[in-house]
Amino acid sequence: KKAFSTLSALKTLNLSTNFISDFQDCFVGLQNLVTLDLEENEITFLPQNVFNHLKSLQFLNLGSNYIAHLTTNTFQQIPLKVLYLGNNNITEIDNGTFNELLNLETLNISYNSLESFDVNLLKHLQNLKRLFIGSNNLNQLDGMLLVQTIPKLQLININDNEIPCEDLPHLLTVFKTHGLDYVSVEKGVLGNFDGVSCVETESAAVINIMNYKRILKNTNQKLETVKEYLQKINSTSQSMLEERSNAMQ
């Protein structure tokens, strides 16, 4: 504890890839720290007020740990611009968790286990520009509420969730009409709309089959038309040959 209390001028601290699990009171005296990297440790929870001493902190990486629950009073009194929480076990985020992150521009909570995401969690983040919530278990997202709640949002990643493909066109249309770019992935045969991955539901599969049958029917009709046209040409050619042959005799 207070291991860095004499390093008041320190601006960057990299503690990634260790076995840290408890860091209460470790950051006392680091009032000028700008970047803190705690990626790939054994952190399971974040004590309240644990970052309060970091009055200048702008970049915080807590990725690749074992955090399951985000509570209020964790990110208080710090001017964060980038918060990385990807690749944890997060299943729950308390209301008010992000309320004091007024300067936050990038929030990454991808690769977690969120089954739902309340857009109102972000209502105080009026400077947020980039939101990454891909690779969770979300089956829906209120796109209209999102763009209305965070008008400065420029980029979002919702790939690799459980959002049905039949719901994706409307969601992406909302994004487009409000100038919100979205991350695209390599297009596959199924489970993809405009480069955004989605889950094929039974109804979507039925729609795909119906579309396939419709296309097949139209193709067959066109082939029949071509066949009839060729038969007419052949018949006409035969008649012309017979008439020429008769005339020569």
C-alpha atoms as a printed R data frame, in Angstrom:
    type eleno elety resid chain resno       x       y        z
1   ATOM     1    CA   LYS     A     1   0.000   0.000    0.000
2   ATOM     2    CA   LYS     A     2   1.123   3.561   -0.798
3   ATOM     3    CA   ALA     A     3   3.966   1.988   -2.767
4   ATOM     4    CA   PHE     A     4   4.156   4.929   -5.165
5   ATOM     5    CA   SER     A     5   3.501   7.764   -2.718
6   ATOM     6    CA   THR     A     6   6.892   9.394   -3.352
7   ATOM     7    CA   LEU     A     7   6.478   9.430   -7.155
8   ATOM     8    CA   SER     A     8   4.312  12.502   -7.382
9   ATOM     9    CA   ALA     A     9   5.672  13.513  -10.813
10  ATOM    10    CA   LEU     A    10   4.923  10.118  -12.411
11  ATOM    11    CA   LYS     A    11   2.711  10.349  -15.488
12  ATOM    12    CA   THR     A    12   2.592   6.745  -16.771
13  ATOM    13    CA   LEU     A    13   2.339   3.546  -14.740
14  ATOM    14    CA   ASN     A    14   2.221   0.132  -16.393
15  ATOM    15    CA   LEU     A    15   1.301  -2.708  -14.032
16  ATOM    16    CA   SER     A    16  -0.093  -5.035  -16.681
17  ATOM    17    CA   THR     A    17   0.470  -8.802  -16.781
18  ATOM    18    CA   ASN     A    18   1.057  -9.340  -13.061
19  ATOM    19    CA   PHE     A    19  -0.932 -11.088  -10.346
20  ATOM    20    CA   ILE     A    20  -2.486  -8.008   -8.786
21  ATOM    21    CA   SER     A    21  -5.820  -8.561   -7.084
22  ATOM    22    CA   ASP     A    22  -5.893  -5.957   -4.312
23  ATOM    23    CA   PHE     A    23  -4.725  -2.397   -4.940
24  ATOM    24    CA   GLN     A    24  -6.579  -0.393   -2.331
25  ATOM    25    CA   ASP     A    25  -4.617   2.767   -1.416
26  ATOM    26    CA   CYS     A    26  -1.855   1.897   -3.890
27  ATOM    27    CA   PHE     A    27  -2.179   5.147   -5.825
28  ATOM    28    CA   VAL     A    28  -1.838   7.665   -3.022
29  ATOM    29    CA   GLY     A    29   0.447  10.494   -4.089
30  ATOM    30    CA   LEU     A    30   0.063   9.966   -7.846
31  ATOM    31    CA   GLN     A    31  -1.855  13.159   -8.467
32  ATOM    32    CA   ASN     A    32  -0.068  13.769  -11.790
33  ATOM    33    CA   LEU     A    33  -0.552  10.279  -13.217
34  ATOM    34    CA   VAL     A    34  -2.129  10.403  -16.697
35  ATOM    35    CA   THR     A    35  -1.987   6.757  -17.830
36  ATOM    36    CA   LEU     A    36  -2.598   3.641  -15.715
37  ATOM    37    CA   ASP     A    37  -2.466   0.145  -17.215
38  ATOM    38    CA   LEU     A    38  -3.754  -2.745  -15.082
39  ATOM    39    CA   GLU     A    39  -4.493  -5.148  -17.926
40  ATOM    40    CA   GLU     A    40  -4.098  -8.923  -17.446
41  ATOM    41    CA   ASN     A    41  -4.113  -9.152  -13.681
42  ATOM    42    CA   GLU     A    42  -6.361 -10.988  -11.229
43  ATOM    43    CA   ILE     A    43  -8.697  -8.169  -10.317
44  ATOM    44    CA   THR     A    44 -12.181  -9.433   -9.458
45  ATOM    45    CA   PHE     A    45 -13.740  -6.258   -8.063
46  ATOM    46    CA   LEU     A    46 -13.082  -2.525   -7.900
47  ATOM    47    CA   PRO     A    47 -13.184  -1.002   -4.406
48  ATOM    48    CA   GLN     A    48 -15.123   2.214   -4.032
49  ATOM    49    CA   ASN     A    49 -13.072   5.388   -4.373
50  ATOM    50    CA   VAL     A    50 -10.000   3.359   -5.330
51  ATOM    51    CA   PHE     A    51  -8.989   5.854   -8.031
52  ATOM    52    CA   ASN     A    52  -9.866   9.050   -6.169
53  ATOM    53    CA   HIS     A    53  -6.243  10.060   -5.658
54  ATOM    54    CA   LEU     A    54  -5.610  10.119   -9.424
55  ATOM    55    CA   LYS     A    55  -6.671  13.687  -10.132
56  ATOM    56    CA   SER     A    56  -5.021  13.808  -13.581
57  ATOM    57    CA   LEU     A    57  -5.835  10.317  -14.866
58  ATOM    58    CA   GLN     A    58  -7.037  10.263  -18.484
59  ATOM    59    CA   PHE     A    59  -6.391   6.681  -19.631
60  ATOM    60    CA   LEU     A    60  -7.346   3.620  -17.547
61  ATOM    61    CA   ASN     A    61  -6.977   0.058  -18.810
62  ATOM    62    CA   LEU     A    62  -8.662  -2.637  -16.713
63  ATOM    63    CA   GLY     A    63  -9.023  -5.131  -19.541
64  ATOM    64    CA   SER     A    64  -8.467  -8.892  -19.318
65  ATOM    65    CA   ASN     A    65  -9.246  -9.255  -15.628
66  ATOM    66    CA   TYR     A    66 -12.083 -11.015  -13.809
67  ATOM    67    CA   ILE     A    67 -14.360  -8.113  -12.921
68  ATOM    68    CA   ALA     A    68 -18.018  -9.158  -12.823
69  ATOM    69    CA   HIS     A    69 -19.849  -6.196  -11.310
70  ATOM    70    CA   LEU     A    70 -19.385  -2.440  -11.739
71  ATOM    71    CA   THR     A    71 -20.680  -0.358   -8.848
72  ATOM    72    CA   THR     A    72 -21.198   3.324   -8.159
73  ATOM    73    CA   ASN     A    73 -18.477   5.392   -6.490
74  ATOM    74    CA   THR     A    74 -15.757   3.539   -8.401
75  ATOM    75    CA   PHE     A    75 -14.865   6.139  -11.035
76  ATOM    76    CA   GLN     A    76 -15.188   9.336   -9.032
77  ATOM    77    CA   GLN     A    77 -13.273  12.593   -9.235
78  ATOM    78    CA   ILE     A    78 -11.070  11.498  -12.141
79  ATOM    79    CA   PRO     A    79 -10.970  13.237  -15.562
80  ATOM    80    CA   LEU     A    80 -10.866  10.030  -17.625
81  ATOM    81    CA   LYS     A    81 -11.002  10.258  -21.400
82  ATOM    82    CA   VAL     A    82 -10.490   6.549  -22.157
83  ATOM    83    CA   LEU     A    83 -11.840   3.659  -20.058
84  ATOM    84    CA   TYR     A    84 -11.092   0.125  -21.196
85  ATOM    85    CA   LEU     A    85 -13.017  -2.682  -19.471
86  ATOM    86    CA   GLY     A    86 -12.932  -5.244  -22.263
87  ATOM    87    CA   ASN     A    87 -12.464  -8.964  -21.773
88  ATOM    88    CA   ASN     A    88 -13.741  -9.268  -18.204
89  ATOM    89    CA   ASN     A    89 -16.731 -11.156  -16.799
90  ATOM    90    CA   ILE     A    90 -19.026  -8.153  -16.409
91  ATOM    91    CA   THR     A    91 -22.679  -9.135  -16.076
92  ATOM    92    CA   GLU     A    92 -24.025  -6.125  -14.175
93  ATOM    93    CA   ILE     A    93 -23.457  -2.371  -14.189
94  ATOM    94    CA   ASP     A    94 -25.101  -0.328  -11.444
95  ATOM    95    CA   ASN     A    95 -26.967   2.873  -12.234
96  ATOM    96    CA   GLY     A    96 -24.661   5.818  -11.666
97  ATOM    97    CA   THR     A    97 -21.443   3.906  -12.338
98  ATOM    98    CA   PHE     A    98 -20.329   6.318  -15.075
99  ATOM    99    CA   ASN     A    99 -22.090   9.448  -13.865
100 ATOM   100    CA   GLU     A   100 -18.966  11.405  -12.955
101 ATOM   101    CA   LEU     A   101 -16.966  10.582  -16.086
102 ATOM   102    CA   LEU     A   102 -17.967  13.814  -17.769
103 ATOM   103    CA   ASN     A   103 -14.826  13.988  -19.941
104 ATOM   104    CA   LEU     A   104 -14.974  10.390  -21.175
105 ATOM   105    CA   GLU     A   105 -14.562  10.042  -24.938
106 ATOM   106    CA   THR     A   106 -14.017   6.277  -25.341
107 ATOM   107    CA   LEU     A   107 -15.709   3.458  -23.427
108 ATOM   108    CA   ASN     A   108 -14.882  -0.166  -24.203
109 ATOM   109    CA   ILE     A   109 -16.875  -2.910  -22.492
110 ATOM   110    CA   SER     A   110 -16.582  -5.501  -25.257
111 ATOM   111    CA   TYR     A   111 -15.990  -9.191  -24.588
112 ATOM   112    CA   ASN     A   112 -18.023  -9.397  -21.410
113 ATOM   113    CA   SER     A   113 -21.221 -11.210  -20.422
114 ATOM   114    CA   LEU     A   114 -23.811  -8.435  -20.510
115 ATOM   115    CA   GLU     A   115 -27.280  -9.699  -21.408
116 ATOM   116    CA   SER     A   116 -28.816  -6.240  -21.368
117 ATOM   117    CA   PHE     A   117 -27.547  -2.692  -21.573
118 ATOM   118    CA   ASP     A   118 -29.444   0.313  -20.255
119 ATOM   119    CA   VAL     A   119 -28.586   3.294  -22.448
120 ATOM   120    CA   ASN     A   120 -29.424   5.577  -19.515
121 ATOM   121    CA   LEU     A   121 -26.183   4.430  -17.894
122 ATOM   122    CA   LEU     A   122 -24.491   6.801  -20.328
123 ATOM   123    CA   LYS     A   123 -26.718   9.837  -19.956
124 ATOM   124    CA   HIS     A   124 -24.025  11.897  -18.221
125 ATOM   125    CA   LEU     A   125 -21.360  11.060  -20.816
126 ATOM   126    CA   GLN     A   126 -22.087  13.968  -23.126
127 ATOM   127    CA   ASN     A   127 -18.553  13.945  -24.554
128 ATOM   128    CA   LEU     A   128 -18.557  10.232  -25.436
129 ATOM   129    CA   LYS     A   129 -17.475   9.671  -29.047
130 ATOM   130    CA   ARG     A   130 -16.682   5.951  -29.216
131 ATOM   131    CA   LEU     A   131 -18.633   3.080  -27.647
132 ATOM   132    CA   PHE     A   132 -17.574  -0.548  -27.945
133 ATOM   133    CA   ILE     A   133 -20.103  -3.088  -26.651
134 ATOM   134    CA   GLY     A   134 -19.431  -5.956  -29.051
135 ATOM   135    CA   SER     A   135 -19.003  -9.592  -28.037
136 ATOM   136    CA   ASN     A   136 -21.550  -9.608  -25.236
137 ATOM   137    CA   ASN     A   137 -24.927 -11.368  -25.035
138 ATOM   138    CA   LEU     A   138 -27.144  -8.419  -25.947
139 ATOM   139    CA   ASN     A   139 -30.291  -9.312  -27.879
140 ATOM   140    CA   GLN     A   140 -31.556  -5.767  -28.288
141 ATOM   141    CA   LEU     A   141 -30.423  -2.170  -28.194
142 ATOM   142    CA   ASP     A   142 -32.525   0.986  -28.282
143 ATOM   143    CA   GLY     A   143 -30.766   2.803  -31.113
144 ATOM   144    CA   MET     A   144 -32.981   5.871  -31.094
145 ATOM   145    CA   LEU     A   145 -32.580   6.362  -27.354
146 ATOM   146    CA   LEU     A   146 -28.826   5.908  -27.758
147 ATOM   147    CA   VAL     A   147 -28.364   8.632  -30.390
148 ATOM   148    CA   GLN     A   148 -30.661  10.964  -28.473
149 ATOM   149    CA   THR     A   149 -28.875  10.335  -25.172
150 ATOM   150    CA   ILE     A   150 -25.329  10.723  -26.561
151 ATOM   151    CA   PRO     A   151 -25.550  13.167  -29.490
152 ATOM   152    CA   LYS     A   152 -21.741  13.403  -29.888
153 ATOM   153    CA   LEU     A   153 -21.306   9.654  -30.394
154 ATOM   154    CA   GLN     A   154 -19.374   9.006  -33.623
155 ATOM   155    CA   LEU     A   155 -18.540   5.282  -33.629
156 ATOM   156    CA   ILE     A   156 -20.112   2.138  -32.162
157 ATOM   157    CA   ASN     A   157 -19.307  -1.563  -32.269
158 ATOM   158    CA   ILE     A   158 -22.205  -3.957  -31.635
159 ATOM   159    CA   ASN     A   159 -20.802  -7.021  -33.426
160 ATOM   160    CA   ASP     A   160 -20.934 -10.530  -32.013
161 ATOM   161    CA   ASN     A   161 -23.987 -10.100  -29.819
162 ATOM   162    CA   GLU     A   162 -27.361 -11.872  -29.931
163 ATOM   163    CA   ILE     A   163 -29.205  -9.200  -31.908
164 ATOM   164    CA   PRO     A   164 -31.598 -10.866  -34.401
165 ATOM   165    CA   CYS     A   165 -30.845 -10.183  -38.058
166 ATOM   166    CA   GLU     A   166 -34.449  -9.089  -38.613
167 ATOM   167    CA   ASP     A   167 -33.980  -6.232  -36.110
168 ATOM   168    CA   LEU     A   168 -30.662  -5.034  -37.472
169 ATOM   169    CA   PRO     A   169 -31.816  -3.076  -40.578
170 ATOM   170    CA   HIS     A   170 -33.911  -0.685  -38.470
171 ATOM   171    CA   LEU     A   171 -31.145  -0.263  -35.885
172 ATOM   172    CA   LEU     A   172 -28.478   0.487  -38.486
173 ATOM   173    CA   THR     A   173 -30.808   2.879  -40.311
174 ATOM   174    CA   VAL     A   174 -31.175   4.862  -37.090
175 ATOM   175    CA   PHE     A   175 -27.387   4.969  -36.771
176 ATOM   176    CA   LYS     A   176 -26.924   6.116  -40.373
177 ATOM   177    CA   THR     A   177 -29.563   8.830  -40.265
178 ATOM   178    CA   HIS     A   178 -27.922  10.292  -37.164
179 ATOM   179    CA   GLY     A   179 -24.376  10.206  -38.543
180 ATOM   180    CA   LEU     A   180 -23.232   7.356  -36.298
181 ATOM   181    CA   ASP     A   181 -20.650   5.061  -37.893
182 ATOM   182    CA   TYR     A   182 -20.567   1.392  -36.936
183 ATOM   183    CA   VAL     A   183 -17.771  -1.153  -37.055
184 ATOM   184    CA   SER     A   184 -18.121  -3.698  -39.865
185 ATOM   185    CA   VAL     A   185 -16.729  -7.212  -39.952
186 ATOM   186    CA   GLU     A   186 -15.980  -9.523  -42.850
187 ATOM   187    CA   LYS     A   187 -19.239 -10.494  -44.465
188 ATOM   188    CA   GLY     A   188 -20.342 -14.100  -44.216
189 ATOM   189    CA   VAL     A   189 -23.113 -16.068  -45.871
190 ATOM   190    CA   LEU     A   190 -25.416 -15.963  -42.846
191 ATOM   191    CA   GLY     A   191 -25.654 -13.857  -39.702
192 ATOM   192    CA   ASN     A   192 -24.574 -10.584  -41.236
193 ATOM   193    CA   PHE     A   193 -26.260  -7.392  -42.388
194 ATOM   194    CA   ASP     A   194 -24.301  -4.552  -43.965
195 ATOM   195    CA   GLY     A   195 -21.120  -5.900  -42.384
196 ATOM   196    CA   VAL     A   196 -22.579  -6.166  -38.869
197 ATOM   197    CA   SER     A   197 -22.906  -9.640  -37.378
198 ATOM   198    CA   CYS     A   198 -26.299 -10.809  -36.141
199 ATOM   199    CA   VAL     A   199 -28.174 -13.959  -35.146
200 ATOM   200    CA   GLU     A   200 -30.405 -15.739  -37.634
201 ATOM   201    CA   THR     A   201 -33.774 -16.410  -36.015
202 ATOM   202    CA   GLU     A   202 -36.273 -18.988  -37.217
203 ATOM   203    CA   SER     A   203 -38.437 -16.302  -38.815
204 ATOM   204    CA   ALA     A   204 -35.390 -14.812  -40.520
205 ATOM   205    CA   ALA     A   205 -34.497 -18.242  -41.836
206 ATOM   206    CA   VAL     A   206 -38.045 -18.647  -43.185
207 ATOM   207    CA   ILE     A   207 -37.743 -15.258  -44.881
208 ATOM   208    CA   ASN     A   208 -34.473 -16.314  -46.461
209 ATOM   209    CA   ILE     A   209 -36.047 -19.531  -47.749
210 ATOM   210    CA   MET     A   210 -39.004 -17.590  -49.153
211 ATOM   211    CA   ASN     A   211 -36.659 -15.157  -50.867
212 ATOM   212    CA   TYR     A   212 -34.696 -18.047  -52.300
213 ATOM   213    CA   LYS     A   213 -37.871 -19.680  -53.628
214 ATOM   214    CA   ARG     A   214 -39.031 -16.371  -55.104
215 ATOM   215    CA   ILE     A   215 -35.695 -15.835  -56.842
216 ATOM   216    CA   LEU     A   216 -35.701 -19.420  -58.088
217 ATOM   217    CA   LYS     A   217 -39.240 -19.029  -59.444
218 ATOM   218    CA   ASN     A   218 -38.351 -15.786  -61.240
219 ATOM   219    CA   THR     A   219 -35.241 -17.392  -62.682
220 ATOM   220    CA   ASN     A   220 -37.228 -20.369  -63.975
221 ATOM   221    CA   GLN     A   221 -39.778 -18.047  -65.538
222 ATOM   222    CA   LYS     A   222 -37.017 -16.141  -67.310
223 ATOM   223    CA   LEU     A   223 -35.485 -19.411  -68.535
224 ATOM   224    CA   GLU     A   224 -38.849 -20.531  -69.887
225 ATOM   225    CA   THR     A   225 -39.209 -17.212  -71.712
226 ATOM   226    CA   VAL     A   226 -35.750 -17.601  -73.233
227 ATOM   227    CA   LYS     A   227 -36.547 -21.189  -74.170
228 ATOM   228    CA   GLU     A   228 -39.755 -20.151  -75.947
229 ATOM   229    CA   TYR     A   229 -37.900 -17.370  -77.765
230 ATOM   230    CA   LEU     A   230 -35.214 -19.784  -78.949
231 ATOM   231    CA   GLN     A   231 -37.878 -22.254  -80.106
232 ATOM   232    CA   LYS     A   232 -39.550 -19.517  -82.147
233 ATOM   233    CA   ILE     A   233 -36.228 -18.550  -83.726
234 ATOM   234    CA   ASN     A   234 -35.512 -22.196  -84.513
235 ATOM   235    CA   SER     A   235 -38.963 -22.691  -86.011
236 ATOM   236    CA   THR     A   236 -38.620 -19.554  -88.123
237 ATOM   237    CA   SER     A   237 -35.192 -20.651  -89.332
238 ATOM   238    CA   GLN     A   238 -36.527 -24.062  -90.299
239 ATOM   239    CA   SER     A   239 -39.370 -22.483  -92.265
240 ATOM   240    CA   MET     A   240 -36.998 -20.185  -94.098
241 ATOM   241    CA   LEU     A   241 -34.713 -23.095  -94.997
242 ATOM   242    CA   GLU     A   242 -37.647 -25.133  -96.315
243 ATOM   243    CA   GLU     A   243 -38.910 -22.201  -98.391
244 ATOM   244    CA   ARG     A   244 -35.432 -21.631  -99.874
245 ATOM   245    CA   SER     A   245 -35.078 -25.328 -100.623
246 ATOM   246    CA   ASN     A   246 -38.443 -25.439 -102.375
247 ATOM   247    CA   ALA     A   247 -37.573 -22.347 -104.408
248 ATOM   248    CA   MET     A   248 -34.319 -23.880 -105.608
249 ATOM   249    CA   GLN     A   249 -36.169 -26.982 -106.818
